[in-house]
Amino acid sequence: MRFIAAEGVILEDILDATYPIWSEGLTREAYGTWNAAQLKTAWGRNHLRRFALVDDRGRWVAAAKRYLWPMRLDGADGIMCGVGAVFTRPEERGRGYGRAIVDRLVEHARGEGATVAGLFSEIGEPYYERLGFTTVPLDEVDVEVQRKGGAPAMLVRSGDARDLPALAALHAVRAQGVRFALRRDTSLIDYGLSKKRLLAGLGRGAGPRAERQTEFFVAEEGASAVAYVILTVTAGGWTLEEAGDRDPSAARLGAILQVLLAREPSRPAPLIRTWWPPAMPVPPQVRLTNRIPARDIFMLRPIEDVRIPTRAEDVFYWRSDYF
Ligand SMILES: CC(C)(COP(=O)(O)OP(=O)(O)OC[C@H]1O[C@@H](n2cnc3c(N)ncnc32)[C@H](O)[C@@H]1OP(=O)(O)O)[C@@H](O)C(=O)NCCC(=O)NCCS
């Protein structure tokens, strides 16, 4: 079996095969465009790649995406080999190719400095436990915002590219002291935002499953962002993808949410779901309810001699960085 970067005809064939599972409601053409566009972002170009296992006849049998996520684990900067979209051709299943492609990705990433591998399982825990992965708990909660009679007197504006360094700085402060967190620099945040905006734009008109909007708002002091939110808005409600506040009370983040809800004062508040990192302060205007383990199962496997975090409190991870 050869292990190759999937490109050209092989990549198109893999996209045909994986489209029914991972289309997110997009048309086949838009699904291809969404994948290609991610690779054209500054971060995607250097950190994201799709690989395949190819048999002696030159036919691919299994494929997966590989991300190199900058992270910090127990005070040491490193890289997490992110594994996504693991797929074996239906007629080739049960022959160990799924395991083989994950192992090859991990070995390859070891050579690029990865000390841990991570994934989000859509097929439960047992399959990946057998491949050496352990579940890392993440909390999923509803965000209930206390609504005022009108919007708080605070300027909230659309976020843009010039705000990203401030977002990165807010993250660095909040994630400090937690055992495991991504190191989210400007280009990584930009990648996450672009990926969501592309998905929303490419899904327009493709049907109800693909209807979504990305919203990015900041509160500023002087000229720089001191609090922000990034949301995905669908008919089913809002997903708070990530947020930040320079102030440890997080009161400005709470006020941003109040301002956004005050845009439609007569409508019932939407359901707001998020993964709220336990180290992130909860704004005084907000109550977190219906806490459950995240439905997307996050799992890690050591590559080098590292300890995998076992409690939600040990992890600072936003829904934004789901892959
Ligand atoms: C999951 C998948 C990649 C496994 O590929 P594979 O090449 O058959 O995997 P392997 O040969 O390494 O392992 C086969 C074993 O995994 C088990 N397995 C396969 N799919 C499973 C699932 N969804 N849940 C639990 N176990 C599963 C098989 O029962 C088999 O068990 P056995 O060894 O006791 O007979 C393949 O089924 C697939 O492409 N599924 C569709 C895409 C998908 O859902 N990917 C996972 C995204 S997180």
Coordinates of C-alpha atoms and ligand atoms in Angstrom, one line a residue:
M1 CA 0.0 0.0 0.0
R2 CA 1.3 3.4 -0.9
F3 CA 0.4 6.5 1.3
I4 CA 0.1 9.6 -0.9
A5 CA -1.3 13.1 -0.8
A6 CA -4.7 13.0 -2.5
E7 CA -4.8 15.3 -5.5
G8 CA -6.3 15.5 -9.0
V9 CA -8.4 12.6 -10.2
I10 CA -8.0 10.7 -7.0
L11 CA -9.2 13.7 -4.9
E12 CA -12.2 14.2 -7.1
D13 CA -13.1 10.5 -6.7
I14 CA -12.7 10.8 -2.9
L15 CA -15.0 13.8 -2.9
D16 CA -17.6 11.9 -4.9
A17 CA -17.5 9.1 -2.3
T18 CA -17.5 11.3 0.8
Y19 CA -20.1 13.8 -0.5
P20 CA -23.2 11.9 0.8
I21 CA -21.8 12.0 4.4
W22 CA -20.1 15.4 4.6
S23 CA -21.8 17.7 2.2
E24 CA -23.4 19.9 4.9
G25 CA -26.3 20.3 2.5
L26 CA -24.1 21.8 -0.3
T27 CA -24.4 20.7 -4.0
R28 CA -21.6 18.4 -5.1
E29 CA -20.0 21.3 -7.0
A30 CA -20.1 23.6 -4.0
Y31 CA -18.7 20.8 -1.8
G32 CA -15.7 20.6 -4.1
T33 CA -15.3 24.4 -4.1
W34 CA -15.5 24.5 -0.3
N35 CA -12.8 21.9 0.1
A36 CA -10.5 23.6 -2.5
A37 CA -11.1 27.1 -1.1
Q38 CA -10.0 26.0 2.4
L39 CA -6.7 24.9 1.0
K40 CA -6.2 28.3 -0.6
T41 CA -6.4 30.2 2.8
A42 CA -3.0 31.1 4.3
W43 CA -3.5 28.7 7.2
G44 CA -5.1 25.9 5.2
R45 CA -2.3 25.8 2.6
N46 CA 0.3 25.0 5.3
H47 CA -1.7 22.9 7.8
L48 CA -4.4 21.0 6.0
R49 CA -4.0 18.1 3.5
R50 CA -5.9 15.0 2.4
F51 CA -4.1 11.7 2.1
A52 CA -5.0 8.4 0.6
L53 CA -3.9 4.7 0.8
V54 CA -3.5 3.4 -2.7
D55 CA -3.3 -0.3 -3.7
D56 CA -0.9 -2.0 -6.1
R57 CA -3.3 -1.3 -9.0
G58 CA -3.2 2.4 -8.2
R59 CA -6.7 2.5 -6.8
W60 CA -7.3 4.4 -3.5
V61 CA -8.9 2.3 -0.8
A62 CA -9.0 4.7 2.1
A63 CA -8.7 8.5 2.6
A64 CA -8.5 11.0 5.5
K65 CA -7.8 14.7 6.1
R66 CA -4.8 15.7 8.2
Y67 CA -4.5 19.0 10.0
L68 CA -1.4 20.3 11.9
W69 CA -3.0 22.2 14.8
P70 CA -0.6 24.3 16.9
M71 CA -1.4 23.6 20.5
R72 CA -0.1 23.7 24.0
L73 CA -0.2 20.7 26.3
D74 CA 1.0 20.8 29.9
G75 CA 3.0 24.0 29.2
A76 CA 4.8 22.6 26.1
D77 CA 4.1 24.1 22.7
G78 CA 3.5 21.4 20.2
I79 CA 1.4 20.2 17.3
M80 CA -1.8 18.1 17.3
C81 CA -2.2 15.9 14.2
G82 CA -5.9 16.4 13.5
V83 CA -7.5 13.5 11.7
G84 CA -10.8 14.1 9.9
A85 CA -13.1 12.5 7.3
V86 CA -11.7 9.0 7.7
F87 CA -13.3 7.0 4.9
T88 CA -12.8 3.5 3.5
R89 CA -14.3 2.6 0.1
P90 CA -17.5 0.6 1.0
E91 CA -16.4 -2.6 -0.8
E92 CA -13.0 -2.5 1.0
R93 CA -14.2 -2.2 4.6
G94 CA -13.2 -4.6 7.4
R95 CA -9.7 -5.1 6.0
G96 CA -7.9 -2.8 8.3
Y97 CA -7.5 0.1 5.9
G98 CA -9.3 2.5 8.3
R99 CA -6.8 1.7 11.0
A100 CA -3.9 1.7 8.5
I101 CA -4.6 5.2 7.2
V102 CA -4.9 6.7 10.7
D103 CA -1.6 5.0 11.7
R104 CA 0.1 6.3 8.6
L105 CA -1.2 9.8 9.2
V106 CA 0.0 9.7 12.8
E107 CA 3.5 8.4 11.9
H108 CA 3.8 11.0 9.1
A109 CA 2.8 13.8 11.5
R110 CA 5.3 12.6 14.1
G111 CA 8.0 13.5 11.6
E112 CA 6.5 17.0 11.4
G113 CA 6.7 17.5 15.2
A114 CA 3.2 16.3 16.3
T115 CA 3.2 15.0 19.9
V116 CA -0.5 14.1 20.0
A117 CA -3.3 13.1 17.5
G118 CA -6.9 14.3 17.8
L119 CA -10.2 13.7 16.1
F120 CA -14.0 14.2 16.5
S121 CA -15.7 10.9 16.2
E122 CA -19.0 10.6 14.5
I123 CA -19.2 6.9 15.0
G124 CA -19.0 6.7 18.8
E125 CA -16.0 5.8 20.9
P126 CA -15.2 2.0 20.5
Y127 CA -13.7 2.2 16.9
Y128 CA -11.2 4.8 17.8
E129 CA -10.5 3.5 21.3
R130 CA -9.2 0.4 19.6
L131 CA -6.8 2.7 17.6
G132 CA -5.5 4.1 20.9
F133 CA -7.6 7.2 21.3
T134 CA -9.2 8.4 24.6
T135 CA -12.2 10.6 24.9
V136 CA -11.6 14.1 26.2
P137 CA -14.7 15.6 27.8
L138 CA -16.1 18.8 26.4
D139 CA -19.2 20.5 27.9
E140 CA -22.1 21.5 25.7
V141 CA -24.5 24.0 27.1
D142 CA -27.4 26.3 26.3
V143 CA -26.6 30.0 26.7
E144 CA -29.5 31.9 28.3
V145 CA -29.1 35.7 28.0
Q146 CA -31.0 38.0 30.3
R147 CA -33.0 40.3 28.0
K148 CA -33.3 43.9 28.8
G149 CA -36.0 46.3 27.8
G150 CA -33.8 47.5 24.8
A151 CA -30.1 47.3 24.0
P152 CA -27.4 48.2 26.5
A153 CA -25.7 51.5 25.6
M154 CA -22.6 50.1 24.1
L155 CA -21.2 50.3 20.6
V156 CA -21.1 46.9 18.9
R157 CA -19.8 46.8 15.3
S158 CA -19.0 44.1 12.8
G159 CA -15.6 42.5 13.3
D160 CA -13.1 42.4 10.5
A161 CA -9.5 41.4 9.6
R162 CA -7.9 44.2 11.7
D163 CA -9.5 42.8 14.8
L164 CA -7.9 39.3 14.5
P165 CA -4.6 40.1 16.4
A166 CA -6.8 41.3 19.4
L167 CA -8.8 38.1 19.2
A168 CA -5.6 36.0 19.3
A169 CA -4.4 38.0 22.3
L170 CA -7.7 37.5 24.2
H171 CA -7.5 33.8 23.6
A172 CA -3.9 33.5 24.8
V173 CA -4.8 35.1 28.1
R174 CA -7.9 33.0 28.7
A175 CA -6.3 29.7 27.7
Q176 CA -3.3 30.3 30.0
G177 CA -3.0 27.8 32.8
V178 CA -5.3 25.2 31.1
R179 CA -3.7 21.9 30.4
F180 CA -4.7 21.7 26.7
A181 CA -5.6 24.5 24.3
L182 CA -4.9 25.3 20.6
R183 CA -2.5 28.2 20.0
R184 CA -4.8 30.4 18.0
D185 CA -2.9 32.9 16.0
T186 CA -4.3 35.4 13.5
S187 CA -4.1 33.1 10.5
L188 CA -5.8 30.2 12.4
I189 CA -8.6 32.4 13.5
D190 CA -8.9 33.8 9.9
Y191 CA -9.0 30.2 8.6
G192 CA -11.9 29.3 10.9
L193 CA -13.8 32.4 10.0
S194 CA -13.2 31.9 6.2
K195 CA -14.3 28.2 6.4
K196 CA -17.6 29.2 8.0
R197 CA -18.2 32.1 5.7
L198 CA -17.5 30.0 2.7
L199 CA -19.9 27.3 3.9
A200 CA -22.6 29.9 4.5
G201 CA -22.1 31.6 1.1
L202 CA -21.8 28.3 -0.9
G203 CA -24.9 27.0 0.8
R204 CA -27.1 29.9 -0.2
G205 CA -30.1 28.7 -2.1
A206 CA -29.1 25.0 -1.8
G207 CA -32.0 24.2 0.5
P208 CA -32.9 24.5 4.2
R209 CA -30.0 22.2 5.4
A210 CA -27.5 24.6 3.9
E211 CA -29.1 27.9 5.0
R212 CA -26.8 29.5 7.6
Q213 CA -25.1 32.8 8.3
T214 CA -21.8 33.7 10.0
E215 CA -21.9 36.7 12.3
F216 CA -18.8 38.3 13.8
F217 CA -19.2 41.3 16.2
V218 CA -16.9 43.2 18.5
A219 CA -17.0 45.8 21.2
E220 CA -14.1 48.2 21.1
E221 CA -12.2 50.5 23.4
G222 CA -10.0 53.0 21.7
A223 CA -9.6 51.4 18.3
S224 CA -9.2 47.8 19.4
A225 CA -11.6 44.9 20.1
V226 CA -11.9 44.1 23.8
A227 CA -14.7 41.6 23.5
Y228 CA -16.2 39.6 20.6
V229 CA -18.5 36.8 19.4
I230 CA -18.6 34.6 16.3
L231 CA -21.9 32.9 15.7
T232 CA -23.5 30.6 13.2
V233 CA -27.1 31.4 12.7
T234 CA -29.5 28.8 11.3
A235 CA -33.3 28.2 11.5
G236 CA -32.7 26.0 14.5
G237 CA -30.9 28.6 16.5
W238 CA -27.5 30.1 17.1
T239 CA -24.2 28.3 17.7
L240 CA -21.8 30.4 19.7
E241 CA -18.6 29.4 17.8
E242 CA -16.2 31.4 20.0
A243 CA -16.1 34.4 22.1
G244 CA -13.7 36.5 24.2
D245 CA -13.6 39.4 26.6
R246 CA -10.5 41.2 28.0
D247 CA -12.3 41.9 31.2
P248 CA -12.4 38.9 33.7
S249 CA -16.1 39.6 34.4
A250 CA -16.9 39.0 30.7
A251 CA -19.6 41.7 31.1
R252 CA -18.9 43.2 27.7
L253 CA -19.4 39.8 26.1
G254 CA -22.7 39.5 27.9
A255 CA -23.7 43.0 26.7
I256 CA -22.8 42.1 23.1
L257 CA -25.2 39.2 23.3
Q258 CA -27.9 41.5 24.7
V259 CA -27.4 43.9 21.9
L260 CA -27.7 41.2 19.3
L261 CA -30.9 39.9 20.8
A262 CA -32.3 43.4 21.0
R263 CA -32.2 43.6 17.1
E264 CA -35.4 41.6 17.1
P265 CA -37.1 42.6 20.4
S266 CA -40.5 41.0 19.6
R267 CA -39.2 37.6 18.8
P268 CA -38.6 34.8 21.3
A269 CA -34.9 34.4 22.0
P270 CA -33.2 31.8 19.8
L271 CA -31.8 28.7 21.3
I272 CA -28.0 29.4 21.7
R273 CA -25.8 26.3 22.0
T274 CA -22.1 26.3 22.6
W275 CA -19.1 24.4 24.1
W276 CA -18.2 26.8 26.9
P277 CA -14.7 26.2 28.1
P278 CA -14.8 26.0 31.9
A279 CA -11.9 28.4 32.2
M280 CA -13.9 31.1 30.3
P281 CA -15.7 33.4 32.7
V282 CA -19.5 33.4 32.4
P283 CA -20.9 37.0 31.9
P284 CA -23.2 38.2 34.7
Q285 CA -26.0 38.6 32.1
V286 CA -25.7 34.9 31.1
R287 CA -26.8 31.6 32.5
L288 CA -25.4 28.3 31.2
T289 CA -28.1 25.5 31.3
N290 CA -28.7 22.0 30.1
R291 CA -25.0 21.0 30.4
I292 CA -24.3 17.7 28.7
P293 CA -21.1 16.1 27.3
A294 CA -20.6 17.4 23.8
R295 CA -22.4 15.3 21.2
D296 CA -19.3 15.5 19.0
I297 CA -16.8 13.2 20.7
F298 CA -13.3 14.7 21.0
M299 CA -10.6 12.0 21.3
L300 CA -6.8 12.3 21.7
R301 CA -4.0 9.7 21.3
P302 CA -0.5 10.3 22.5
I303 CA 2.2 10.3 19.8
E304 CA 5.1 11.2 22.2
D305 CA 5.2 10.7 25.9
V306 CA 2.4 13.1 26.9
R307 CA -0.5 12.8 29.3
I308 CA -4.0 13.1 27.8
P309 CA -6.3 15.5 29.7
T310 CA -9.3 13.7 31.3
R311 CA -11.5 16.5 32.6
A312 CA -13.4 19.3 30.8
E313 CA -11.7 21.8 33.1
D314 CA -8.3 20.7 31.6
V315 CA -9.4 21.8 28.1
F316 CA -10.0 25.2 26.4
Y317 CA -11.6 24.4 23.1
W318 CA -14.2 26.4 21.1
R319 CA -16.8 24.9 18.7
S320 CA -15.1 27.1 16.0
D321 CA -12.2 24.7 15.8
Y322 CA -14.3 21.6 15.2
F323 CA -12.8 19.7 12.3
Ligands
LIG1 C1 -15.3 3.8 9.9 C2 -14.6 3.3 8.7 C3 -13.6 4.3 8.2 C4 -13.9 2.0 9.1 O1 -13.1 1.6 7.9 P1 -12.5 0.1 7.8 O2 -11.5 0.1 6.8 O3 -13.6 -0.9 7.6 O4 -11.9 -0.1 9.3 P2 -11.0 -1.3 9.8 O5 -10.9 -2.4 8.8 O6 -9.8 -0.7 10.4 O7 -11.9 -1.8 11.1 C5 -13.0 -2.5 10.9 C6 -13.7 -2.7 12.2 O8 -14.3 -1.5 12.6 C7 -15.6 -1.7 12.9 N1 -16.4 -0.6 12.5 C8 -16.6 -0.1 11.3 N2 -17.4 0.9 11.3 C9 -17.7 1.1 12.6 C10 -18.6 2.0 13.2 N3 -19.3 2.9 12.6 N4 -18.6 2.0 14.6 C11 -18.0 1.0 15.3 N5 -17.2 0.1 14.7 C12 -17.1 0.2 13.4 C13 -16.0 -2.9 12.0 O9 -17.1 -3.6 12.6 C14 -14.8 -3.8 12.1 O10 -14.7 -4.5 13.3 P3 -14.0 -6.0 13.4 O11 -12.6 -5.7 13.1 O12 -14.3 -6.4 14.8 O13 -14.7 -6.8 12.3 C15 -15.6 3.0 7.5 O14 -16.6 2.2 8.0 C16 -16.2 4.2 6.8 O15 -15.6 4.7 5.8 N6 -17.3 4.6 7.2 C17 -18.0 5.8 6.6 C18 -17.3 7.1 7.0 C19 -17.3 7.3 8.5 O16 -18.3 7.3 9.2 N7 -16.1 7.6 9.0 C20 -15.8 7.9 10.4 C21 -15.9 9.4 10.6 S1 -15.5 9.8 12.3

